XYZ file of C-alpha atoms in Angstrom:
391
model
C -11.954 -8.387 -15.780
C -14.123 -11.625 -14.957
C -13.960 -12.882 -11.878
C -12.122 -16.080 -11.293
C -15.116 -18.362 -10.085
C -18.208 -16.763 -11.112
C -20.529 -19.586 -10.330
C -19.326 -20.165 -7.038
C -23.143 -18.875 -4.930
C -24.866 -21.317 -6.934
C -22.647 -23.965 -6.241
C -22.487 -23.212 -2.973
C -26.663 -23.331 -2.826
C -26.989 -26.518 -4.389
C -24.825 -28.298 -2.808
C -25.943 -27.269 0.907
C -29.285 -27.205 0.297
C -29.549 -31.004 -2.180
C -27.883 -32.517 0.571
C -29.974 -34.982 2.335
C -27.080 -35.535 4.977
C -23.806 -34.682 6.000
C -22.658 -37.770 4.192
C -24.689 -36.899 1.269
C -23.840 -33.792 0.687
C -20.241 -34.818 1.314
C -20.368 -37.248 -1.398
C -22.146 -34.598 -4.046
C -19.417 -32.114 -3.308
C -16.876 -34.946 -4.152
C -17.909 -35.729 -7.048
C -18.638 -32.295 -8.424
C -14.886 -31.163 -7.325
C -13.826 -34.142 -9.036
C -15.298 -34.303 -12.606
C -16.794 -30.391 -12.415
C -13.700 -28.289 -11.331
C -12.748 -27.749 -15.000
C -16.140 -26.140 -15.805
C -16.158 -24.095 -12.608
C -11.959 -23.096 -13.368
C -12.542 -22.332 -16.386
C -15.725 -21.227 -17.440
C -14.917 -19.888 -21.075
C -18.729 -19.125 -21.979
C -18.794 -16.283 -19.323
C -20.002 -13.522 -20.253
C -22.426 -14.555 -22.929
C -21.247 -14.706 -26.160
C -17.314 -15.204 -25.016
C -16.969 -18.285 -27.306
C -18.432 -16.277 -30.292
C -17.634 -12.726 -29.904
C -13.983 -11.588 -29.907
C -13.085 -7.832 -30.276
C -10.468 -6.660 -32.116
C -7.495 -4.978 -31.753
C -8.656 -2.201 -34.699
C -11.607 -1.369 -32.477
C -9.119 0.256 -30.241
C -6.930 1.818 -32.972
C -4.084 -0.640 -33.406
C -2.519 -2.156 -36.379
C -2.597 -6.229 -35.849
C -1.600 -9.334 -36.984
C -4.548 -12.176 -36.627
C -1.666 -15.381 -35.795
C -3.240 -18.508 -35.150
C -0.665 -20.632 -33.138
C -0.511 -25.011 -33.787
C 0.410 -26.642 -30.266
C 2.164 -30.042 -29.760
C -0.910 -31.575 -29.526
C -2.540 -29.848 -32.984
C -4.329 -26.942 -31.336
C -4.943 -24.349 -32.886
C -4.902 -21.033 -30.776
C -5.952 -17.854 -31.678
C -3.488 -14.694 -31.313
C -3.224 -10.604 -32.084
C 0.171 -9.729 -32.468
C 0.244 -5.411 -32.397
C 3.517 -4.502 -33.246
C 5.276 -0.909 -32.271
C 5.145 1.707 -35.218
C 7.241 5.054 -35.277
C 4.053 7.030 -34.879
C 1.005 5.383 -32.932
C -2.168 7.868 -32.963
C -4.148 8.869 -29.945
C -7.494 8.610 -29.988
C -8.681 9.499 -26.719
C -11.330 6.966 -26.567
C -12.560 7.419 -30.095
C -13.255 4.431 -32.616
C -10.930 5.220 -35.595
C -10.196 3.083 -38.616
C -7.065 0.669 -38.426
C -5.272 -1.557 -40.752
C -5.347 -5.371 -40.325
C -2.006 -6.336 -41.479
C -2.081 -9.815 -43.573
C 1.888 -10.700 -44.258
C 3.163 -11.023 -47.496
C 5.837 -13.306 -48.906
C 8.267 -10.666 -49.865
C 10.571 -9.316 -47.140
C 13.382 -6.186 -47.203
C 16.741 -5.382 -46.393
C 17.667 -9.220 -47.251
C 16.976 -9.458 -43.064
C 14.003 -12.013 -44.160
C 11.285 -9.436 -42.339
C 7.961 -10.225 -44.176
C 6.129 -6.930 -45.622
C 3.069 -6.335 -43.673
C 0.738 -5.265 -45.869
C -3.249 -4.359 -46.089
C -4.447 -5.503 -49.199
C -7.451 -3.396 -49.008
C -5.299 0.063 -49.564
C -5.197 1.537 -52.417
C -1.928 2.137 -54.456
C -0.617 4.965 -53.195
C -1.289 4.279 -49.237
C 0.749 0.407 -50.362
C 3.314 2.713 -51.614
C 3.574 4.475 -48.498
C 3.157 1.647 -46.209
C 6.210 -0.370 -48.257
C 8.581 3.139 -47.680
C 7.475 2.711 -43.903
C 7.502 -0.361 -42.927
C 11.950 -0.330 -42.488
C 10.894 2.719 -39.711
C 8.388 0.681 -38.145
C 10.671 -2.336 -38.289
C 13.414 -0.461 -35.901
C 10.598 0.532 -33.713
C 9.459 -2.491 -32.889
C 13.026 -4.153 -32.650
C 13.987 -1.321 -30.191
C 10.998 -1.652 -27.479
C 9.841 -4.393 -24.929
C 7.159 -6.733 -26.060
C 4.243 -7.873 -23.353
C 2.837 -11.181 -23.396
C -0.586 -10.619 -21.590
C -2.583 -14.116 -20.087
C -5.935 -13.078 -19.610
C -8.241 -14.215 -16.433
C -10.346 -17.234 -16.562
C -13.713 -15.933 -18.243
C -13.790 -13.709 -21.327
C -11.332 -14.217 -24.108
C -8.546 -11.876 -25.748
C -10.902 -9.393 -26.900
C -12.077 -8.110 -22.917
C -8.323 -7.158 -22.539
C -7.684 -5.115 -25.444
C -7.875 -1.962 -23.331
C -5.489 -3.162 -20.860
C -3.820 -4.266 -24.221
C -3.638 -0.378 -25.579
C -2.314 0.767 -22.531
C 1.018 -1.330 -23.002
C 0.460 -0.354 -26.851
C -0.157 3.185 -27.159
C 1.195 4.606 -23.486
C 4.503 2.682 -22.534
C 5.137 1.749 -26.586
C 5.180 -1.983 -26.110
C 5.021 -4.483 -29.058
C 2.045 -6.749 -27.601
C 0.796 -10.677 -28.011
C -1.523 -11.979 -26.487
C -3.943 -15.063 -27.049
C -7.640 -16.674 -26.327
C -6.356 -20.502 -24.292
C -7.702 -23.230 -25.662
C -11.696 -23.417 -25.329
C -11.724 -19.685 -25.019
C -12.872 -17.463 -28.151
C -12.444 -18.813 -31.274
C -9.793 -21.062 -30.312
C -10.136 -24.442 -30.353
C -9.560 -27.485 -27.719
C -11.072 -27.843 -24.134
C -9.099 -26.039 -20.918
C -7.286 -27.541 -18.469
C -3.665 -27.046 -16.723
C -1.457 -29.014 -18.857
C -2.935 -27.975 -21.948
C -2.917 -24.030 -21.351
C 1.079 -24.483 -20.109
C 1.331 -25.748 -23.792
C -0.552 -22.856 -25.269
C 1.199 -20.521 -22.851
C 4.557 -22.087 -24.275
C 3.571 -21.692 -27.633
C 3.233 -18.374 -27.441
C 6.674 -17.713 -26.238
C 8.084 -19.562 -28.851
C 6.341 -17.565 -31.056
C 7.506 -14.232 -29.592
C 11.440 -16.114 -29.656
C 11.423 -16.576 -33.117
C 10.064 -13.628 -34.381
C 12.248 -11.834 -36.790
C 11.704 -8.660 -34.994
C 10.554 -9.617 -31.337
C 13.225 -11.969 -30.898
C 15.918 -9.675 -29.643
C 13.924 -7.607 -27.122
C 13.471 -7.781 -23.743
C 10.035 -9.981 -22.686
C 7.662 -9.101 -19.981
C 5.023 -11.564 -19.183
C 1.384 -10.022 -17.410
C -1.276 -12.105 -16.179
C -4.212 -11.458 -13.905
C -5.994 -13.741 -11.530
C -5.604 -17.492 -13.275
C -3.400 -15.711 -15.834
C -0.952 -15.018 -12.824
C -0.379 -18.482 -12.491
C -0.140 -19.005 -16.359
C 2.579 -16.075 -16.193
C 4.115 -17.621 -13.142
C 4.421 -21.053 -14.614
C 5.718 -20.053 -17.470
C 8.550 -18.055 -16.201
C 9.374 -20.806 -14.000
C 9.707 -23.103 -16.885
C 12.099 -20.258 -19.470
C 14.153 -18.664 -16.841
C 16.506 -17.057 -19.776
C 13.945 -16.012 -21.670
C 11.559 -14.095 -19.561
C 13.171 -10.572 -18.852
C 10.217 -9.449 -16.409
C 6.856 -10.263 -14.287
C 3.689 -8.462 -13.476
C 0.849 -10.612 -11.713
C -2.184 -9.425 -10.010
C -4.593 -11.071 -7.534
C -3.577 -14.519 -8.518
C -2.955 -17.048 -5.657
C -0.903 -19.847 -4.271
C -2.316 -23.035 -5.814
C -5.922 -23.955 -6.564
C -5.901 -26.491 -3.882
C -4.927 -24.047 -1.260
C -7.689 -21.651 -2.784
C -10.535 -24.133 -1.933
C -10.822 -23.490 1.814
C -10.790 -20.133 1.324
C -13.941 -20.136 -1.776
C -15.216 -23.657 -1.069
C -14.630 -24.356 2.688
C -17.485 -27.326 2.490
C -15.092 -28.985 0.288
C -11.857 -28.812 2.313
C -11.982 -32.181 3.332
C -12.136 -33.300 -0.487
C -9.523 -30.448 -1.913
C -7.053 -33.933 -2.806
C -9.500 -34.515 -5.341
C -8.262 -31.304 -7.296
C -6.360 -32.401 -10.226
C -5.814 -28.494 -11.652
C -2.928 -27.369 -9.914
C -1.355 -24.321 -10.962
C 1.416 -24.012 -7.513
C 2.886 -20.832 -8.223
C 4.137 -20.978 -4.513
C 6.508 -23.611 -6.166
C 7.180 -22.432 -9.544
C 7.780 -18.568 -8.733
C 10.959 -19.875 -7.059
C 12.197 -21.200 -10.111
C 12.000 -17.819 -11.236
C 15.576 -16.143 -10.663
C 16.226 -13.614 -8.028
C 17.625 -11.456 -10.653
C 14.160 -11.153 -12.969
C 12.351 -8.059 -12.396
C 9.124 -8.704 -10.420
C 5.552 -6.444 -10.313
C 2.955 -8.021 -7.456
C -0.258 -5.703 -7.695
C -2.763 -6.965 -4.766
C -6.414 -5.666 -3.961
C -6.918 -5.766 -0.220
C -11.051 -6.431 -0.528
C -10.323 -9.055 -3.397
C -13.405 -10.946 -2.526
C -12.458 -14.006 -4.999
C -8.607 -14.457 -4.127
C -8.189 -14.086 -1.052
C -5.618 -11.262 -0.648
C -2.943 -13.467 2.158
C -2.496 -15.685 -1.227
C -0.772 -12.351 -2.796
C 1.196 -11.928 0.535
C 2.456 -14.883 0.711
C 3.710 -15.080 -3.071
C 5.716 -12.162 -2.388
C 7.521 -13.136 0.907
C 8.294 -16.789 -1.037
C 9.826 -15.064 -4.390
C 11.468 -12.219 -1.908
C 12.976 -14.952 0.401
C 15.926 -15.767 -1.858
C 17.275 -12.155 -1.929
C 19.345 -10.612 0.905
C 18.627 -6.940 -0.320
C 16.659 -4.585 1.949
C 12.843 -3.974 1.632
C 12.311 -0.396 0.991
C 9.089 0.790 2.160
C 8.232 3.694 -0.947
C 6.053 7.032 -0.236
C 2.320 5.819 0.217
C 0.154 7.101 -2.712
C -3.281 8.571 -1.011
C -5.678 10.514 -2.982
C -8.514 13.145 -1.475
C -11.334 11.443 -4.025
C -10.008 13.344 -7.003
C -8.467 9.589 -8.720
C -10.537 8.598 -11.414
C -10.811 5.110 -13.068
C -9.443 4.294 -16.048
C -11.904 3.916 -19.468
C -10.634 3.462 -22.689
C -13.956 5.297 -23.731
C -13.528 7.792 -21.318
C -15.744 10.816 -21.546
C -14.359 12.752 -18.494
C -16.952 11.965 -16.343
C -16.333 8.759 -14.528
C -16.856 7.547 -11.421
C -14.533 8.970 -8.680
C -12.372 6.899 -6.311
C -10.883 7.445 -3.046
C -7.758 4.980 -2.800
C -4.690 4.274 -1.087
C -1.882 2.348 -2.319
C 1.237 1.163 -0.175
C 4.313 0.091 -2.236
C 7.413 -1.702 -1.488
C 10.974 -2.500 -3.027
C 13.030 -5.116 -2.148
C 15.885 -5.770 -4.842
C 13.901 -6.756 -8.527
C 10.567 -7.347 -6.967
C 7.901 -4.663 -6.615
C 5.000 -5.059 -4.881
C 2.124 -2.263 -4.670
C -1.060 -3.100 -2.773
C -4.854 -0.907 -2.916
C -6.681 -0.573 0.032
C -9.592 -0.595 -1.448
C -8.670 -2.637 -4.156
C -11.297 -5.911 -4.982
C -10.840 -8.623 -7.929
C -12.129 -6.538 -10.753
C -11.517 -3.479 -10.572
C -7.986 -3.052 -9.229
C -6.254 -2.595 -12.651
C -9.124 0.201 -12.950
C -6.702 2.825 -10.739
C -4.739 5.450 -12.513
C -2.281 4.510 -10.096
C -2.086 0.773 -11.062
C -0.805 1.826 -14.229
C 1.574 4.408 -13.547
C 3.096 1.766 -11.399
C 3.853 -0.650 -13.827
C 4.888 1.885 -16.489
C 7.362 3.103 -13.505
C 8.351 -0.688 -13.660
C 8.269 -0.618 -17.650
C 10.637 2.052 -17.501
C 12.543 0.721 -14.628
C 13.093 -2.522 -15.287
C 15.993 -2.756 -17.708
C 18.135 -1.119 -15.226
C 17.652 -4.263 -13.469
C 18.365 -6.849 -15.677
């Protein structure tokens, strides 16, 4: 996953070596803060061709709706919806054919479900597909849906694997979206209008004829943390779980850590995102995952510490320190083109329960590459499985 500042060295060159003075330099740093802190948040062109080039969910072998989403403020915000089927094939890493489902009109059962249907199969495959789609209807109505917030560079399409994880492993209906600027949808980030893309989403996911009933968990990584966090906040009765990685306290609180020249200038921020505020507004009750990499060299890794002892602080249950997971080199990244021979890892993981929240941290863990551990995801489908005990 992209990193949450990527052009933070070069900043950091310019600015200390254009300065003619302490004053100078002072006064650059400033102003770039000021009016450049929504290109350096949220730089949606990184990598090349993230504006232009958007994967899909059938090059990982899942049936999708293409939803584009209309905000208050006349968006429009590009979406895959992948929604559970009674039988989802394994492909072990293999491009395979998939259907891109286009809704119809007509719906069954008088329940006002809309058909989807490929109008690219032929007759007897429609056939087929109309028979099925009642199974696949009670699949999706009976398991959890994930809304996913991606990081601040890329788009939708770089977390489609973490995407078919959810999908095809724990049997999740998924949504997930490309904010405003990013991909192919439209608009120009910032804070207050990704809350309102973040919200639309939800609403979408509400009012779903089949999604509306089950139980919601919301993942985000790095900036998406804070999306996730925000938004939970915001819909207490709606939001049925939590998983956040590496994501951190505010963005003003972030600067001394990333940009220490411009401590003295962090009032200047005007993108907040204060998850140490809003994660309280998040009830005690709502299942919580916290995944932290110990040598995140982006997010400092006290900012994940310090989220959990604020959204731990209002419950009087007893932190339970869980059998540390350690490994003798033999734990293998995850690759959804995985060919058997990847690169191995030594790791060592330390989790904790206290009540609803979770937290696991990797010792070895660094911005990128902690969702890469087997054991990240056997955590959270541990949590997947776990959490409607708790709610």
């Amino acid at each position: 996953m992209a990193g949450f500042i990527p052009s933070l060295q070069t900043m950091q060159t310019m600015l200390k070596g254009g300065a003619a003075s302490v004053a100078g330099g002072a006064a650059l740093g400033a102003g770039l803060l000021y009016y450049g802190q929504n290109f350096l948040i949220y730089p949606s062109g990184f990598p090349q061709g993230s504006r232009t080039d958007v994967a899909t969910p059938m090059q990982y072998n899942m049936c999708y709706h293409d939803v584009t989403l209309e905000t208050p403020d006349n968006i429009r915000i590009k979406a895959y919806l992948m929604l559970q089927r009674q039988e989802v094939p394994a492909t072990n890493g293999v491009y395979q054919q998939a259907h891109i489902y286009a809704p119809s009109k007509k719906d069954v059962g008088g329940e006002g479900v809309e058909i989807p249907i490929d109008q690219n199969l032929h007759e007897e495959d429609l056939k087929a597909s109309k028979r099925d789609i009642l199974g696949h209807s009670k699949m999706s109505r009976s398991q959890p849906t994930v809304l996913i917030f991606h990081a601040n560079a890329g788009n939708m399409g770089h977390r489609l694997p973490l995407a078919r994880l959810f999908y095809e492993r724990m049997r999740c209906n998924v949504f997930m979206l490309s904010y405003r600027g990013y991909g192919l949808s439209e608009g120009r980030p910032s804070e207050s209008g990704i809350r309102m893309d973040a919200q639309a989403a939800l609403d979408f996911v509400r009012s779903h004829p089949l999604l509306k009933s089950t139980k919601l968990i919301i993942f985000g990584q790095s900036i998406g943390g804070a999306v996730t966090i925000d938004l939970a906040g915001r819909n207490p009765d709606a939001v049925h779980g939590v998983i956040v990685e590496n994501t951190f306290l505010s963005i003003p609180e972030l600067i001394p850590s990333v940009m220490p020249y411009l401590s003295s200038v962090s009032f200047l921020c005007h993108q907040h995102w204060r998850s140490s505020t809003s994660v309280l507004k998040i009830p005690r009750t709502t299942p919580m995952l916290m995944i932290s990499g110990l040598k995140d060299e982006v997010v400092p890794p006290p900012h994940m510490k310090r989220l959990w002892e604020i959204a731990t602080s209002t419950t009087n249950a007893p932190e339970v320190e869980m059998e540390d997971e350690e490994t003798d080199g033999e734990e293998k990244k995850i690759d959804d083109n995985s060919t058997g021979d990847e690169e191995k890892l030594v790791r060592r993981s330390r989790r904790v329960r206290k009540g609803a929240r979770w937290w696991m941290e990797f010792e070895e863990g660094a911005h990128n590459n902690t969702c890469m551990y087997r054991e990240y995801w056997a955590e959270v489908a541990r949590f997947m499985q776990g959490f409607s005990k708790m709610v």
